[in-house]
CSV table of C-alpha atoms and ligand atoms in Angstrom, one decimal:
chain,number,residue,atom,x,y,z
A,1,MET,CA,3.2,11.5,-10.0
A,2,HIS,CA,4.4,11.3,-6.5
A,3,PHE,CA,3.7,9.2,-3.4
A,4,ALA,CA,5.0,8.5,0.2
A,5,THR,CA,4.1,6.4,2.9
A,6,LEU,CA,3.2,8.3,6.1
A,7,ALA,CA,3.0,5.3,8.4
A,8,SER,CA,3.5,1.5,7.8
A,9,GLY,CA,2.9,-1.7,9.9
A,10,SER,CA,0.2,-2.9,12.1
A,11,SER,CA,0.3,0.0,14.2
A,12,GLY,CA,-1.2,2.2,11.3
A,13,ASN,CA,-1.1,2.4,7.6
A,14,ALA,CA,-1.4,5.6,5.2
A,15,ILE,CA,0.2,6.5,1.9
A,16,LEU,CA,-0.1,9.7,0.2
A,17,VAL,CA,-0.4,9.6,-3.8
A,18,GLY,CA,-0.8,12.6,-6.0
A,19,GLN,CA,0.5,14.7,-8.8
A,20,ASP,CA,1.4,18.3,-8.7
A,21,GLU,CA,-0.7,20.2,-6.1
A,22,ARG,CA,-3.6,17.4,-5.8
A,23,SER,CA,-3.3,14.1,-3.7
A,24,PHE,CA,-5.4,11.7,-2.0
A,25,LEU,CA,-4.5,9.1,0.7
A,26,VAL,CA,-4.8,5.3,0.5
A,27,ASP,CA,-6.0,4.3,4.0
A,28,SER,CA,-5.6,6.5,7.3
A,29,GLY,CA,-4.8,4.0,10.0
A,30,ILE,CA,-3.3,6.5,12.3
A,31,SER,CA,-4.9,9.3,14.4
A,32,MET,CA,-6.0,12.3,12.6
A,33,ARG,CA,-3.4,14.2,14.6
A,34,SER,CA,-0.3,11.9,13.6
A,35,LEU,CA,-1.5,11.9,10.0
A,36,LEU,CA,-1.6,15.8,9.8
A,37,HIS,CA,1.7,15.9,11.5
A,38,ASN,CA,3.4,13.6,9.0
A,39,LEU,CA,2.0,15.6,6.2
A,40,THR,CA,3.5,18.6,7.4
A,41,LEU,CA,6.8,16.7,7.8
A,42,LEU,CA,6.3,16.2,4.0
A,43,ASN,CA,5.6,19.8,3.4
A,44,VAL,CA,2.4,18.8,2.1
A,45,PRO,CA,-0.7,21.2,2.9
A,46,PRO,CA,-3.7,19.2,4.0
A,47,ALA,CA,-5.8,21.2,1.7
A,48,GLN,CA,-4.3,19.5,-1.1
A,49,VAL,CA,-5.8,16.0,0.0
A,50,GLU,CA,-8.8,15.4,-2.1
A,51,GLY,CA,-10.0,12.1,-0.6
A,52,ILE,CA,-9.3,8.9,1.3
A,53,ILE,CA,-9.4,5.3,-0.5
A,54,VAL,CA,-9.9,2.5,2.0
A,55,THR,CA,-8.4,-0.7,1.3
A,56,HIS,CA,-10.2,-2.8,4.0
A,57,GLU,CA,-11.8,-2.3,7.1
A,58,HIS,CA,-9.1,-3.5,9.6
A,59,ILE,CA,-8.3,-0.8,12.3
A,60,ASP,CA,-4.6,-0.4,11.1
A,61,HIS,CA,-6.2,1.1,8.1
A,62,ILE,CA,-9.2,3.1,9.2
A,63,LYS,CA,-8.4,4.6,12.5
A,64,GLY,CA,-8.3,8.0,11.5
A,65,VAL,CA,-10.4,7.9,8.3
A,66,GLY,CA,-13.8,9.3,9.8
A,67,ALA,CA,-12.0,12.1,11.9
A,68,LEU,CA,-10.0,13.3,8.9
A,69,ALA,CA,-12.7,13.1,6.5
A,70,ARG,CA,-14.8,15.5,8.5
A,71,LYS,CA,-12.0,17.9,9.4
A,72,LEU,CA,-10.8,18.1,5.7
A,73,LYS,CA,-14.4,17.7,4.4
A,74,ILE,CA,-13.3,15.3,1.8
A,75,PRO,CA,-14.9,11.9,0.5
A,76,ILE,CA,-14.0,8.4,1.3
A,77,TYR,CA,-13.9,5.8,-1.3
A,78,THR,CA,-14.2,1.9,-0.7
A,79,SER,CA,-16.5,-0.8,-1.9
A,80,GLN,CA,-20.0,-1.3,-0.8
A,81,ALA,CA,-19.1,-4.4,1.5
A,82,ILE,CA,-16.4,-2.5,3.2
A,83,TRP,CA,-18.5,0.3,3.8
A,84,GLY,CA,-21.0,-2.1,5.5
A,85,GLU,CA,-18.2,-3.2,7.8
A,86,MET,CA,-16.6,0.2,8.7
A,87,GLU,CA,-19.7,2.6,8.5
A,88,GLN,CA,-20.0,2.5,12.6
A,89,SER,CA,-16.4,3.1,13.3
A,90,VAL,CA,-16.1,5.8,10.9
A,91,GLY,CA,-18.9,7.8,12.2
A,92,LYS,CA,-21.1,10.5,10.7
A,93,LEU,CA,-20.6,12.0,7.4
A,94,ALA,CA,-22.3,14.0,4.8
A,95,ASP,CA,-23.9,12.1,2.0
A,96,ASN,CA,-21.4,13.3,-0.3
A,97,GLN,CA,-18.3,12.1,1.7
A,98,ARG,CA,-19.5,8.3,1.4
A,99,ILE,CA,-18.6,7.0,-2.2
A,100,GLU,CA,-19.1,3.5,-3.1
A,101,VAL,CA,-16.7,2.5,-5.8
A,102,ASN,CA,-15.7,-0.8,-7.5
A,103,ASN,CA,-13.3,-1.6,-10.1
A,104,LYS,CA,-12.4,1.8,-11.7
A,105,PHE,CA,-12.8,5.4,-10.7
A,106,SER,CA,-10.7,8.5,-10.5
A,107,CYS,CA,-9.4,10.8,-7.8
A,108,ALA,CA,-7.2,14.0,-7.8
A,109,GLY,CA,-6.9,13.5,-11.6
A,110,LEU,CA,-5.5,10.1,-11.5
A,111,GLU,CA,-7.0,6.8,-12.4
A,112,ILE,CA,-7.4,4.1,-10.2
A,113,GLU,CA,-8.0,0.4,-10.6
A,114,MET,CA,-9.0,-1.9,-7.5
A,115,PHE,CA,-7.8,-5.4,-7.5
A,116,ALA,CA,-8.5,-8.2,-4.9
A,117,THR,CA,-5.8,-9.1,-2.5
A,118,SER,CA,-6.4,-12.4,-0.1
A,119,HIS,CA,-6.9,-11.4,3.5
A,120,ASP,CA,-9.2,-12.0,6.4
A,121,SER,CA,-11.3,-8.9,6.1
A,122,ARG,CA,-14.6,-8.9,4.5
A,123,GLU,CA,-13.0,-7.7,1.3
A,124,SER,CA,-9.6,-6.1,0.6
A,125,TYR,CA,-8.0,-4.4,-2.3
A,126,GLY,CA,-4.5,-3.3,-3.7
A,127,LEU,CA,-4.7,-0.4,-6.2
A,128,ARG,CA,-3.1,0.4,-9.4
A,129,ILE,CA,-3.0,4.1,-10.1
A,130,GLU,CA,-2.0,5.6,-13.2
A,131,ARG,CA,-1.2,9.0,-14.6
A,132,ARG,CA,-1.8,9.6,-18.3
A,133,LEU,CA,1.3,11.2,-19.7
A,134,PRO,CA,0.9,13.8,-22.7
A,135,GLY,CA,1.1,11.5,-25.7
A,136,GLN,CA,0.7,7.8,-25.3
A,137,GLY,CA,2.3,6.8,-22.3
A,138,VAL,CA,1.2,6.1,-18.5
A,139,LEU,CA,3.0,6.1,-15.4
A,140,ALA,CA,1.7,3.4,-12.8
A,141,LEU,CA,1.9,2.9,-9.2
A,142,GLY,CA,1.1,-0.4,-7.7
A,143,ILE,CA,0.1,-0.8,-4.0
A,144,ALA,CA,-0.4,-4.0,-2.4
A,145,THR,CA,-0.4,-5.0,1.5
A,146,ASP,CA,-2.2,-7.5,3.5
A,147,SER,CA,-2.5,-10.4,1.3
A,148,GLY,CA,-1.7,-13.9,2.6
A,149,THR,CA,-0.7,-15.2,-1.1
A,150,ILE,CA,0.0,-13.4,-4.2
A,151,THR,CA,-3.4,-13.3,-6.5
A,152,GLU,CA,-3.7,-13.6,-10.1
A,153,GLU,CA,-5.0,-10.1,-9.9
A,154,MET,CA,-2.1,-9.0,-8.0
A,155,HIS,CA,0.3,-10.3,-11.0
A,156,ARG,CA,-2.1,-8.6,-13.6
A,157,CYS,CA,-2.1,-5.2,-12.0
A,158,LEU,CA,1.5,-4.8,-10.6
A,159,LYS,CA,3.4,-6.0,-13.3
A,160,GLU,CA,5.7,-3.6,-15.0
A,161,CYS,CA,4.4,-0.8,-12.7
A,162,ASP,CA,6.7,2.2,-12.6
A,163,ALA,CA,6.7,2.0,-8.7
A,164,LEU,CA,5.4,-0.5,-6.2
A,165,VAL,CA,4.5,-0.3,-2.4
A,166,VAL,CA,4.4,-3.9,-1.5
A,167,GLU,CA,3.9,-5.9,1.9
A,168,ALA,CA,6.9,-7.8,3.2
A,169,ASN,CA,5.2,-8.6,6.4
A,170,HIS,CA,7.4,-11.3,8.0
A,171,ASP,CA,10.3,-13.7,7.7
A,172,GLU,CA,9.0,-17.0,8.0
A,173,ASP,CA,11.6,-18.6,10.3
A,174,LYS,CA,11.3,-15.4,12.8
A,175,LEU,CA,7.5,-15.9,12.9
A,176,TRP,CA,7.4,-19.6,13.6
A,177,GLN,CA,10.2,-19.4,16.1
A,178,GLY,CA,8.9,-16.1,17.6
A,179,PRO,CA,6.7,-15.5,20.5
A,180,TYR,CA,3.3,-15.1,18.9
A,181,PRO,CA,0.6,-17.6,20.2
A,182,TRP,CA,0.0,-20.8,17.6
A,183,TYR,CA,-3.4,-19.4,16.3
A,184,LEU,CA,-1.8,-16.0,15.3
A,185,LYS,CA,1.0,-17.7,13.6
A,186,LYS,CA,-1.4,-19.8,11.7
A,187,ARG,CA,-3.7,-16.7,10.9
A,188,ILE,CA,-0.4,-14.6,9.6
A,189,SER,CA,0.8,-17.3,7.5
A,190,SER,CA,-2.3,-18.5,5.9
A,191,ILE,CA,-3.4,-17.4,2.5
A,192,TYR,CA,-5.8,-14.9,4.1
A,193,GLY,CA,-2.8,-13.4,6.2
A,194,HIS,CA,0.2,-11.4,5.4
A,195,LEU,CA,2.9,-12.0,2.7
A,196,ALA,CA,6.2,-13.3,3.7
A,197,ASN,CA,9.3,-11.7,2.6
A,198,ARG,CA,10.1,-14.6,0.5
A,199,GLN,CA,6.6,-14.6,-1.2
A,200,LEU,CA,6.9,-10.8,-1.8
A,201,ALA,CA,10.6,-11.4,-3.4
A,202,GLU,CA,8.9,-14.2,-5.7
A,203,GLY,CA,6.2,-11.8,-6.7
A,204,LEU,CA,8.9,-9.0,-7.5
A,205,LEU,CA,10.8,-11.2,-9.7
A,206,GLU,CA,7.7,-11.1,-11.9
A,207,TRP,CA,6.6,-7.6,-11.4
A,208,ILE,CA,9.8,-5.6,-11.8
A,209,GLY,CA,10.2,-4.4,-15.6
A,210,GLU,CA,12.9,-2.3,-17.1
A,211,ASN,CA,10.9,0.9,-16.3
A,212,THR,CA,10.5,0.1,-12.7
A,213,GLN,CA,12.0,3.0,-10.6
A,214,ARG,CA,11.1,2.5,-7.1
A,215,VAL,CA,10.0,-0.5,-4.9
A,216,VAL,CA,9.1,0.3,-1.1
A,217,LEU,CA,8.6,-2.6,1.2
A,218,ALA,CA,5.8,-2.0,3.4
A,219,HIS,CA,3.6,-3.6,6.3
A,220,LEU,CA,6.6,-4.8,8.0
A,221,SER,CA,6.0,-6.8,11.3
A,222,GLU,CA,7.7,-5.3,14.2
A,223,GLU,CA,8.0,-8.8,16.0
A,224,ASN,CA,8.6,-11.0,13.1
A,225,ASN,CA,10.6,-9.0,10.7
A,226,THR,CA,13.4,-6.4,10.5
A,227,PRO,CA,14.1,-4.0,7.6
A,228,GLU,CA,17.7,-5.6,7.1
A,229,ILE,CA,16.2,-9.0,6.9
A,230,ALA,CA,13.3,-7.9,4.6
A,231,LEU,CA,15.7,-5.9,2.3
A,232,ALA,CA,18.4,-8.9,2.3
A,233,THR,CA,15.8,-11.4,1.2
A,234,VAL,CA,14.4,-9.3,-1.5
A,235,VAL,CA,17.9,-8.1,-2.7
A,236,ARG,CA,19.3,-11.7,-2.5
A,237,ALA,CA,16.3,-12.8,-4.9
A,238,LEU,CA,16.6,-9.9,-7.2
A,239,ARG,CA,20.4,-10.1,-7.6
A,240,ALA,CA,19.6,-13.5,-9.2
A,241,SER,CA,17.7,-12.2,-11.8
A,242,ARG,CA,19.7,-10.8,-14.8
A,243,PRO,CA,16.9,-8.6,-16.5
A,244,ILE,CA,16.7,-7.0,-13.0
A,245,ARG,CA,20.2,-6.5,-12.5
A,246,LYS,CA,20.5,-4.6,-15.8
A,247,ASN,CA,17.7,-2.1,-14.5
A,248,LYS,CA,20.3,0.5,-12.9
A,249,ASP,CA,17.5,2.8,-12.1
A,250,LEU,CA,15.9,0.8,-9.5
A,251,ARG,CA,15.7,2.0,-5.9
A,252,LEU,CA,14.6,-0.5,-3.1
A,253,ARG,CA,13.7,1.0,0.4
A,254,VAL,CA,11.8,0.1,3.4
A,255,ALA,CA,8.7,2.2,4.6
A,256,PRO,CA,9.4,3.4,8.1
A,257,ARG,CA,6.9,2.5,10.6
A,258,HIS,CA,5.5,5.8,12.3
A,259,THR,CA,7.0,8.6,10.0
A,260,PRO,CA,6.7,9.2,6.5
A,261,HIS,CA,9.5,8.4,3.9
A,262,GLU,CA,10.6,11.3,1.5
A,263,LEU,CA,8.3,12.3,-1.1
A,264,ILE,CA,9.1,10.2,-4.2
A,265,VAL,CA,8.5,11.9,-7.5
A,266,LEU,CA,8.4,9.4,-10.4
A,267,ARG,CA,10.4,10.3,-13.6
A,268,GLU,CA,8.0,10.6,-16.7
A,269,ASN,CA,10.0,9.2,-19.5
B,301,ZN,ZN1,-5.6,-6.3,7.3
B,302,ZN,ZN1,-3.0,-4.0,7.8
């Protein structure tokens, strides 16, 4: 199984996930042009993309969804409630491009479980994506951004994933001392807003297992965070945990805002 963020942050989010020559996108919150450009930077032919899964209807997750689905003639997967919110902005689609999903489904040969995050959209979801390995095992990628708090569902679905793409939105001091208007500070820090570095670090202490190979910090705020602060906060917390210190394979990095990070191919052992 492989994955890469293609863009990350309130200026637009998209993640490529796949195996072998098959892939799908999780959100497409940048323009179709930027998305296709970022795929070429990863050497992934657009024809390999078989669908787009939408986590929620905010513009930084759906901006390019309709145009891209029409161009590539691929379906969009999301819940009935999110379809209701985004139908107009997505625009005209063929009937077989509009797929309502809830809980579990598959795409590009991978099994997907949706789980609720806590956010101020109609509904919002994280994803646990599994590849069944020959024999008994599975390889699991957990994706969760846009959540003001860590939900029980997040704990259940992100625990001991082989890789995680998770939100480190803001540094709490930077947010409260920064230039945002009061109502926006309240919104971001509420349980329906976005996850602070510190909250994420607490979550990671529960989720990282001995098989976890990769953690990508995503959806960083441009105003209220920096890659250095996010990394330092998380590293400080993880260093205090002896089991995590023993996991020598673990690699941590920050998703760039406008460009893809390298295609990460998970080891299958
Ligand atoms: Zn959102
Ligand atoms: Zn967002």
